[in-house]
Amino acid sequence: MAALEINNVCKNFGSERVLKDVSLAIDSGEFLILVGPSGCGKSTLMNAIAGLEPVTSGEIRIAGEDVTWQTPAERDIAMVFQSYALYPSMTVRQNISFGLEMRKVPKAEREAAVERVADLLQISHLLERKPSQLSGGQRQRVAMGRALAREPKVYLFDEPLSNLDAKLRVDMRTEIKKLHQRLGTTIVYVTHDQIEAMTLADCIAVMRDGRILQLGSPDEVYNNPVDLFVAGFMGSPSMNFIGATLDGEPGGYLLRVATPGEENLELPWPQERETPAMAGQVGREVILGLRPEHFAEDDVRLGDDAEGVLLSPRITVVEPTGADILLQLKLGEGEATARVGPKCRVAAGERLALRIDMARAVLFDRETEQRLA
Amino acid sequence: MDNVIRRRTFGARLGRALLYAVLLLAALFYLLPLAVMLVTSLKPLAEITPGTLLSLPQEPTLGPWTKAWGEACTGMRCEGVGVYFFNSIAIVVPAVLISTIIGALNGYALTKWRFKGSELLFALMLFGCFIPFQVVLLPMAQTLGWLGLSSSRAGLILVHVVFGIAFTTLFFRNFYVAVPTELVSAAKLDGAGFFRIFWRILLPVSAPIIVVSVIWQFTQIWNDFLFGVAFSAHDTQPVTVALNNLVNTSTGAREYNVDMAAAMIAALPTLIVYVLAGKYFVRGLTAGSVKG
């Protein structure tokens, strides 16, 4: 039975349609991440699950039970808010036990729950403090503690890390993942940070304009994006989109990338990745999607027998990040980003022998922006 | 606190001195009436009749104060303003408390439990702040009659509560609108209901605005004359009405010293409240949002 099921949910604010027929289901213990740009409806969907906003139509089920018209209190969920929303007049201890108190849990059990959560999150020494006496990271822990004190069916996290500084955010990300692995809780997590989405999720829902564009594992969403938007949104630096003409040669398809002042670049499309949709696009402009790591220095990663296409583009910018080097290079009419190893010795203005791993490239329709192959 | 860069030349100093002199004069001018009242209230009548308004009392006496409190004639009766002082307290305390509590609940509901038309409702309530009292005298008298509260203390309290709600709602709404709504969402998820959230989450952070509301309402209701004179019987009159009666009762020579003492008595509570809590009043009005 699904821990959480959302069926055809729509939400209108006046004439504005914020959620358009959203459906998804996750199993008990799964970590679902809702990701998308601001205004895509992810927070509204979260509020609908929490019961803070009534839906216009559709149905929400938690552990099989229809909760669409239940109040937040009746739904048995806990939520961590972006602003933490700690009760300012209460101590950390009172903050954590408030939910239990409201549910008439006996005092001894409440105390035990506070101790358990405080141990788990290492906030035992903060229990008597007020929220105003805590740092950002400590508040974040208390907010999580408040959610963990009860043992609800579903946990909701609304951009919980976005108010932390960069280093703390990475640390807390790891801790949340550890907690999920230890406790096996069902989590719905909203973020606009695609790295958080990739690292934490069992399942990612990429949203845009009130719709779920793609629902799948991080691997699926990253390597098999359904359209141009998902492909561009996931991954950093983002995927390179290169305009090309699709030609149907006798031996298979060929992509021609027009390069001003130079010979056209010809990229053969791997036969095993041909799709029926490609046939209708022969002779037309398509968009080739290449991730930065789909480029490799010649002889470094792909070896002699590699199928990659060799090219030697001119490098315009070299950006070492420490772990690797990002290169801006001229490709077709524009520029593309490539990720190469940290030992690569190349300067801006030079040419570098690179291979493109076409086996992992993706192809999009120029007009509909949908995936072709 | 001086954070302005200026050269300390002779001209600049002279300018400063002039500025302070003008300010001092203005301050004295404003304080003069109070000083005259205080001085006059401590003089025996014989020292007043010559017309030396500003001179200090030669033989200071508290006689006018005790007379004003317990013996002076207000209309037909001669029992001083003391009785009416307690009348005022009996009206002001419940009226302030009730209007503040209702204002707080209104502000809470209007910001944290929004419903269709809640903004319109607030705009209409706000309109109540701008209605002149005179306009409602007759309809209010009629309503009090229907409710069987004419000339009663309860009726007067009701009138003040009804008029006060517009202001207290405005105060609390504007304060609560800055309190993060996520606090209320979190409490809802924790299982708390409407009143529990108000009592446990909102009220504990409301001290600054409660002070504002109480001071405002106390001052307004204590100083009210029009409703007091219109809707009270003799035995429920507030001190402001009694003061008027005292001053307008003409039997023999006018006792300015008693008049002044009575006026001081009537003004004292609001003065005290302002001196004691004025700091919090300003602080409450400018209080920023409560951080979650």
PDB file of C-alpha atoms in Angstrom, chain A residues 165-290:
ATOM      1  CA  ASP A 165      25.244  28.737   4.819  1.00  0.00           C
ATOM      2  CA  ALA A 166      26.849  26.587   2.137  1.00  0.00           C
ATOM      3  CA  LYS A 167      29.024  24.391   4.355  1.00  0.00           C
ATOM      4  CA  LEU A 168      26.350  23.730   6.969  1.00  0.00           C
ATOM      5  CA  ARG A 169      23.906  22.907   4.199  1.00  0.00           C
ATOM      6  CA  VAL A 170      26.127  20.127   2.899  1.00  0.00           C
ATOM      7  CA  ASP A 171      26.630  18.756   6.434  1.00  0.00           C
ATOM      8  CA  MET A 172      22.919  18.778   7.215  1.00  0.00           C
ATOM      9  CA  ARG A 173      22.155  17.186   3.860  1.00  0.00           C
ATOM     10  CA  THR A 174      24.303  14.243   4.808  1.00  0.00           C
ATOM     11  CA  GLU A 175      22.672  14.081   8.241  1.00  0.00           C
ATOM     12  CA  ILE A 176      19.193  14.050   6.787  1.00  0.00           C
ATOM     13  CA  LYS A 177      20.223  11.197   4.527  1.00  0.00           C
ATOM     14  CA  LYS A 178      21.686   9.316   7.496  1.00  0.00           C
ATOM     15  CA  LEU A 179      18.531   9.887   9.507  1.00  0.00           C
ATOM     16  CA  HIS A 180      16.404   8.590   6.683  1.00  0.00           C
ATOM     17  CA  GLN A 181      18.554   5.504   6.358  1.00  0.00           C
ATOM     18  CA  ARG A 182      18.383   4.856  10.105  1.00  0.00           C
ATOM     19  CA  LEU A 183      14.717   5.571  10.687  1.00  0.00           C
ATOM     20  CA  GLY A 184      13.275   4.459   7.348  1.00  0.00           C
ATOM     21  CA  THR A 185      10.682   7.232   7.405  1.00  0.00           C
ATOM     22  CA  THR A 186       8.540   8.334   4.512  1.00  0.00           C
ATOM     23  CA  ILE A 187       9.634  11.820   3.488  1.00  0.00           C
ATOM     24  CA  VAL A 188       8.365  14.373   1.019  1.00  0.00           C
ATOM     25  CA  TYR A 189      10.960  17.070   0.573  1.00  0.00           C
ATOM     26  CA  VAL A 190      10.626  20.298  -1.391  1.00  0.00           C
ATOM     27  CA  THR A 191      13.692  22.040  -2.751  1.00  0.00           C
ATOM     28  CA  HIS A 192      14.761  24.162  -5.665  1.00  0.00           C
ATOM     29  CA  ASP A 193      18.307  22.876  -5.305  1.00  0.00           C
ATOM     30  CA  GLN A 194      18.839  20.115  -7.835  1.00  0.00           C
ATOM     31  CA  ILE A 195      21.953  18.843  -6.050  1.00  0.00           C
ATOM     32  CA  GLU A 196      19.906  18.248  -2.890  1.00  0.00           C
ATOM     33  CA  ALA A 197      17.382  16.469  -5.069  1.00  0.00           C
ATOM     34  CA  MET A 198      19.969  14.226  -6.689  1.00  0.00           C
ATOM     35  CA  THR A 199      21.788  13.350  -3.474  1.00  0.00           C
ATOM     36  CA  LEU A 200      18.834  12.699  -1.168  1.00  0.00           C
ATOM     37  CA  ALA A 201      15.994  11.298  -3.210  1.00  0.00           C
ATOM     38  CA  ASP A 202      14.798   7.798  -3.903  1.00  0.00           C
ATOM     39  CA  CYS A 203      12.386   9.415  -6.265  1.00  0.00           C
ATOM     40  CA  ILE A 204      12.357  12.874  -7.849  1.00  0.00           C
ATOM     41  CA  ALA A 205       9.333  14.732  -9.181  1.00  0.00           C
ATOM     42  CA  VAL A 206      10.413  17.587 -11.431  1.00  0.00           C
ATOM     43  CA  MET A 207       7.685  20.213 -11.516  1.00  0.00           C
ATOM     44  CA  ARG A 208       6.997  23.171 -13.743  1.00  0.00           C
ATOM     45  CA  ASP A 209       3.926  25.393 -14.104  1.00  0.00           C
ATOM     46  CA  GLY A 210       1.847  23.238 -11.788  1.00  0.00           C
ATOM     47  CA  ARG A 211       2.569  19.956 -13.516  1.00  0.00           C
ATOM     48  CA  ILE A 212       4.867  17.045 -12.779  1.00  0.00           C
ATOM     49  CA  LEU A 213       7.040  16.737 -15.869  1.00  0.00           C
ATOM     50  CA  GLN A 214       8.913  13.649 -14.759  1.00  0.00           C
ATOM     51  CA  LEU A 215       8.705  11.285 -11.837  1.00  0.00           C
ATOM     52  CA  GLY A 216      11.572   8.855 -11.470  1.00  0.00           C
ATOM     53  CA  SER A 217      14.760   7.877  -9.709  1.00  0.00           C
ATOM     54  CA  PRO A 218      17.595  10.428  -9.662  1.00  0.00           C
ATOM     55  CA  ASP A 219      19.401   8.305 -12.232  1.00  0.00           C
ATOM     56  CA  GLU A 220      16.415   8.273 -14.598  1.00  0.00           C
ATOM     57  CA  VAL A 221      15.779  11.974 -14.263  1.00  0.00           C
ATOM     58  CA  TYR A 222      19.429  12.805 -14.810  1.00  0.00           C
ATOM     59  CA  ASN A 223      20.250  10.428 -17.640  1.00  0.00           C
ATOM     60  CA  ASN A 224      16.857  10.051 -19.273  1.00  0.00           C
ATOM     61  CA  PRO A 225      15.162  13.424 -19.041  1.00  0.00           C
ATOM     62  CA  VAL A 226      11.761  13.511 -20.728  1.00  0.00           C
ATOM     63  CA  ASP A 227      12.160  16.975 -22.153  1.00  0.00           C
ATOM     64  CA  LEU A 228      14.423  19.946 -22.616  1.00  0.00           C
ATOM     65  CA  PHE A 229      13.346  21.582 -19.343  1.00  0.00           C
ATOM     66  CA  VAL A 230      14.111  18.606 -17.118  1.00  0.00           C
ATOM     67  CA  ALA A 231      17.416  18.074 -18.934  1.00  0.00           C
ATOM     68  CA  GLY A 232      18.414  21.698 -18.389  1.00  0.00           C
ATOM     69  CA  PHE A 233      17.177  21.892 -14.802  1.00  0.00           C
ATOM     70  CA  MET A 234      18.964  18.847 -13.416  1.00  0.00           C
ATOM     71  CA  GLY A 235      22.743  18.900 -13.313  1.00  0.00           C
ATOM     72  CA  SER A 236      25.313  21.567 -12.625  1.00  0.00           C
ATOM     73  CA  PRO A 237      26.835  22.923 -14.786  1.00  0.00           C
ATOM     74  CA  SER A 238      23.733  22.304 -16.851  1.00  0.00           C
ATOM     75  CA  MET A 239      23.453  20.285 -19.998  1.00  0.00           C
ATOM     76  CA  ASN A 240      24.735  21.806 -23.236  1.00  0.00           C
ATOM     77  CA  PHE A 241      22.098  22.265 -25.909  1.00  0.00           C
ATOM     78  CA  ILE A 242      23.500  22.323 -29.433  1.00  0.00           C
ATOM     79  CA  GLY A 243      21.480  23.010 -32.560  1.00  0.00           C
ATOM     80  CA  ALA A 244      22.001  20.320 -35.234  1.00  0.00           C
ATOM     81  CA  THR A 245      20.414  19.009 -38.421  1.00  0.00           C
ATOM     82  CA  LEU A 246      19.338  15.375 -38.442  1.00  0.00           C
ATOM     83  CA  ASP A 247      20.312  13.475 -41.586  1.00  0.00           C
ATOM     84  CA  GLY A 248      19.255   9.972 -42.478  1.00  0.00           C
ATOM     85  CA  GLU A 249      22.292   8.221 -43.975  1.00  0.00           C
ATOM     86  CA  PRO A 250      22.098   4.641 -45.276  1.00  0.00           C
ATOM     87  CA  GLY A 251      24.120   3.364 -42.310  1.00  0.00           C
ATOM     88  CA  GLY A 252      22.167   5.275 -39.671  1.00  0.00           C
ATOM     89  CA  TYR A 253      21.388   8.798 -38.558  1.00  0.00           C
ATOM     90  CA  LEU A 254      23.904  11.608 -38.621  1.00  0.00           C
ATOM     91  CA  LEU A 255      23.844  14.945 -36.807  1.00  0.00           C
ATOM     92  CA  ARG A 256      25.383  17.902 -38.611  1.00  0.00           C
ATOM     93  CA  VAL A 257      26.431  20.790 -36.428  1.00  0.00           C
ATOM     94  CA  ALA A 258      26.961  23.927 -38.508  1.00  0.00           C
ATOM     95  CA  THR A 259      30.203  25.590 -37.465  1.00  0.00           C
ATOM     96  CA  PRO A 260      30.825  29.061 -38.887  1.00  0.00           C
ATOM     97  CA  GLY A 261      34.215  29.398 -40.566  1.00  0.00           C
ATOM     98  CA  GLU A 262      34.990  25.726 -40.205  1.00  0.00           C
ATOM     99  CA  GLU A 263      33.947  22.413 -41.599  1.00  0.00           C
ATOM    100  CA  ASN A 264      30.584  21.170 -40.317  1.00  0.00           C
ATOM    101  CA  LEU A 265      30.901  18.808 -37.404  1.00  0.00           C
ATOM    102  CA  GLU A 266      29.403  15.400 -38.194  1.00  0.00           C
ATOM    103  CA  LEU A 267      28.249  13.277 -35.306  1.00  0.00           C
ATOM    104  CA  PRO A 268      26.946   9.778 -36.089  1.00  0.00           C
ATOM    105  CA  TRP A 269      24.016   8.723 -33.853  1.00  0.00           C
ATOM    106  CA  PRO A 270      24.577   5.302 -32.245  1.00  0.00           C
ATOM    107  CA  GLN A 271      22.397   2.706 -33.932  1.00  0.00           C
ATOM    108  CA  GLU A 272      21.259   1.004 -30.755  1.00  0.00           C
ATOM    109  CA  ARG A 273      19.743   4.280 -29.573  1.00  0.00           C
ATOM    110  CA  GLU A 274      17.633   5.003 -32.631  1.00  0.00           C
ATOM    111  CA  THR A 275      13.933   5.594 -31.965  1.00  0.00           C
ATOM    112  CA  PRO A 276      10.900   5.653 -34.280  1.00  0.00           C
ATOM    113  CA  ALA A 277      10.365   9.328 -33.419  1.00  0.00           C
ATOM    114  CA  MET A 278      13.594  10.243 -35.200  1.00  0.00           C
ATOM    115  CA  ALA A 279      12.299   9.225 -38.622  1.00  0.00           C
ATOM    116  CA  GLY A 280       9.898  12.166 -38.805  1.00  0.00           C
ATOM    117  CA  GLN A 281      12.655  14.645 -38.016  1.00  0.00           C
ATOM    118  CA  VAL A 282      15.058  13.815 -40.853  1.00  0.00           C
ATOM    119  CA  GLY A 283      16.249  16.974 -42.566  1.00  0.00           C
ATOM    120  CA  ARG A 284      15.002  19.165 -39.721  1.00  0.00           C
ATOM    121  CA  GLU A 285      16.693  21.070 -36.946  1.00  0.00           C
ATOM    122  CA  VAL A 286      16.886  19.207 -33.655  1.00  0.00           C
ATOM    123  CA  ILE A 287      18.589  19.911 -30.325  1.00  0.00           C
ATOM    124  CA  LEU A 288      21.426  17.726 -29.171  1.00  0.00           C
ATOM    125  CA  GLY A 289      21.879  17.522 -25.409  1.00  0.00           C
ATOM    126  CA  LEU A 290      25.362  16.812 -24.071  1.00  0.00           C
TER     127      LEU A 290
END
